[in-house]
C-alpha positions as semicolon CSV with decimal commas, in nm:
position;residue;x (nm);y (nm);z (nm)
1;X;12,349;8,033;13,751
2;X;12,171;7,726;13,649
3;X;11,799;7,751;13,577
4;X;11,579;7,484;13,751
5;X;11,241;7,624;13,651
6;X;11,091;7,862;13,395
7;X;10,735;7,956;13,310
8;X;10,580;8,276;13,165
9;X;10,536;8,390;13,523
10;X;10,841;8,289;13,719
11;X;11,205;8,184;13,679
12;X;11,406;7,999;13,939
13;X;11,786;7,979;13,915
14;X;12,048;7,848;14,147
15;X;12,407;7,974;14,209
16;X;12,557;7,653;14,350
17;X;12,880;7,819;14,456
18;X;12,705;8,078;14,676
19;X;12,412;7,840;14,758
20;X;12,177;8,116;14,641
21;X;11,828;8,055;14,489
22;X;11,700;8,349;14,290
23;X;11,328;8,333;14,221
24;X;11,216;8,608;13,975
25;X;10,855;8,707;13,910
26;X;10,792;8,819;13,549
27;X;10,555;9,110;13,451
28;X;10,284;8,877;13,305
29;X;9,971;8,880;13,521
30;X;9,841;8,540;13,653
31;X;9,535;8,449;13,455
32;X;9,327;8,283;13,729
33;X;9,338;8,133;14,089
34;X;9,330;7,789;13,937
35;X;9,632;7,861;13,719
36;X;9,812;8,022;14,022
37;X;9,768;7,697;14,208
38;X;9,918;7,492;13,926
39;X;10,213;7,733;13,884
40;X;10,283;7,723;14,262
41;X;10,281;7,347;14,264
42;X;10,527;7,340;13,972
43;X;10,758;7,587;14,157
44;X;10,730;7,371;14,477
45;X;10,842;7,069;14,280
46;X;11,142;7,254;14,147
47;X;11,234;7,398;14,494
48;X;11,193;7,048;14,627
49;X;11,503;6,938;14,451
50;X;11,704;7,163;14,678
51;X;11,837;7,121;15,031
52;X;11,680;7,441;15,151
53;X;11,863;7,446;15,486
54;X;12,190;7,494;15,285
55;X;12,052;7,770;15,063
56;X;11,938;8,129;15,085
57;X;11,664;8,265;14,862
58;X;11,619;8,608;14,684
59;X;11,267;8,647;14,572
60;X;11,264;8,929;14,321
61;X;10,904;9,039;14,264
62;X;10,983;9,391;14,127
63;X;10,834;9,315;13,786
64;X;10,526;9,144;13,913
65;X;10,196;9,322;13,872
66;X;10,080;9,485;14,198
67;X;9,796;9,283;14,357
68;X;9,676;9,326;14,714
69;X;9,303;9,222;14,697
70;X;9,189;9,010;14,993
71;X;9,076;8,714;14,784
72;X;9,430;8,689;14,627
73;X;9,611;8,724;14,952
74;X;9,390;8,462;15,113
75;X;9,440;8,215;14,821
76;X;9,823;8,266;14,809
77;X;9,884;8,246;15,187
78;X;9,948;7,872;15,201
79;X;10,181;7,892;14,897
80;X;10,376;8,181;15,063
81;X;10,453;7,957;15,358
82;X;10,579;7,682;15,127
83;X;10,792;7,925;14,916
84;X;10,993;8,050;15,214
85;X;10,988;7,768;15,462
86;X;11,325;7,582;15,530
87;X;11,566;7,836;15,368
88;X;11,842;7,966;15,593
89;X;11,745;8,317;15,495
90;X;11,517;8,480;15,238
91;X;11,503;8,835;15,103
92;X;11,205;8,965;14,913
93;X;11,302;9,237;14,668
94;X;11,021;9,484;14,600
95;X;10,989;9,789;14,374
96;X;10,790;10,024;14,599
97;X;10,737;10,124;14,963
98;X;10,378;10,002;14,926
99;X;10,507;9,660;14,813
100;X;10,726;9,656;15,117
101;X;10,442;9,736;15,346
102;X;10,232;9,466;15,187
103;X;10,490;9,189;15,226
104;X;10,569;9,307;15,575
105;X;10,204;9,275;15,671
106;X;10,187;8,928;15,524
107;X;10,507;8,819;15,699
108;X;10,388;8,952;16,038
109;X;10,157;8,650;16,067
110;X;10,447;8,460;16,207
111;X;10,705;8,194;16,109
112;X;10,898;8,431;15,893
113;X;11,178;8,545;16,119
114;X;11,437;8,451;15,858
115;X;11,267;8,663;15,588
116;X;11,343;9,033;15,517
117;X;11,186;9,275;15,270
118;X;11,420;9,501;15,080
119;X;11,393;9,777;14,821
120;X;11,761;9,755;14,722
121;X;11,923;9,443;14,578
122;X;12,271;9,519;14,705
123;X;12,149;9,527;15,072
124;X;11,930;9,222;15,018
125;X;12,225;9,031;14,885
126;X;12,455;9,155;15,160
127;X;12,211;9,027;15,421
128;X;12,160;8,698;15,245
129;X;12,528;8,617;15,197
130;X;12,673;8,761;15,524
131;X;12,816;8,497;15,761
132;X;12,615;8,633;16,054
133;X;12,260;8,759;16,066
134;X;12,249;9,126;16,161
135;X;11,951;9,294;16,324
136;X;11,645;9,321;16,105
137;X;11,618;9,648;15,919
138;X;11,321;9,881;15,994
139;X;11,016;9,771;15,800
């Protein structure tokens, strides 16, 4: 995989052969909303170099510090749309059932039919790389 972005908070790498984008969240907490905005803009620029319609994305957030306060979710909502829009499929890989519920709630606001939330990397990758889209797993 070739790395196209790295910060203290996120790493984005691309497997050109499988047309897979792997976005990994590190364990370091974001310091402030202002810095989150800057970091998200940097990631958008990196993702902007890709033809999203030809790629799938695995967002591995298992190491990320849990955060579900309303102010954070409201601030991050526009960036969430930008992070997942345009990819053929996206899988969000979470560590806990609570994380799965949180992302499912966020995704239920519409426009995320191509995104699934998984607890297991093997099943996430199988869904991303399968030639046909199977029914959505229960959330």
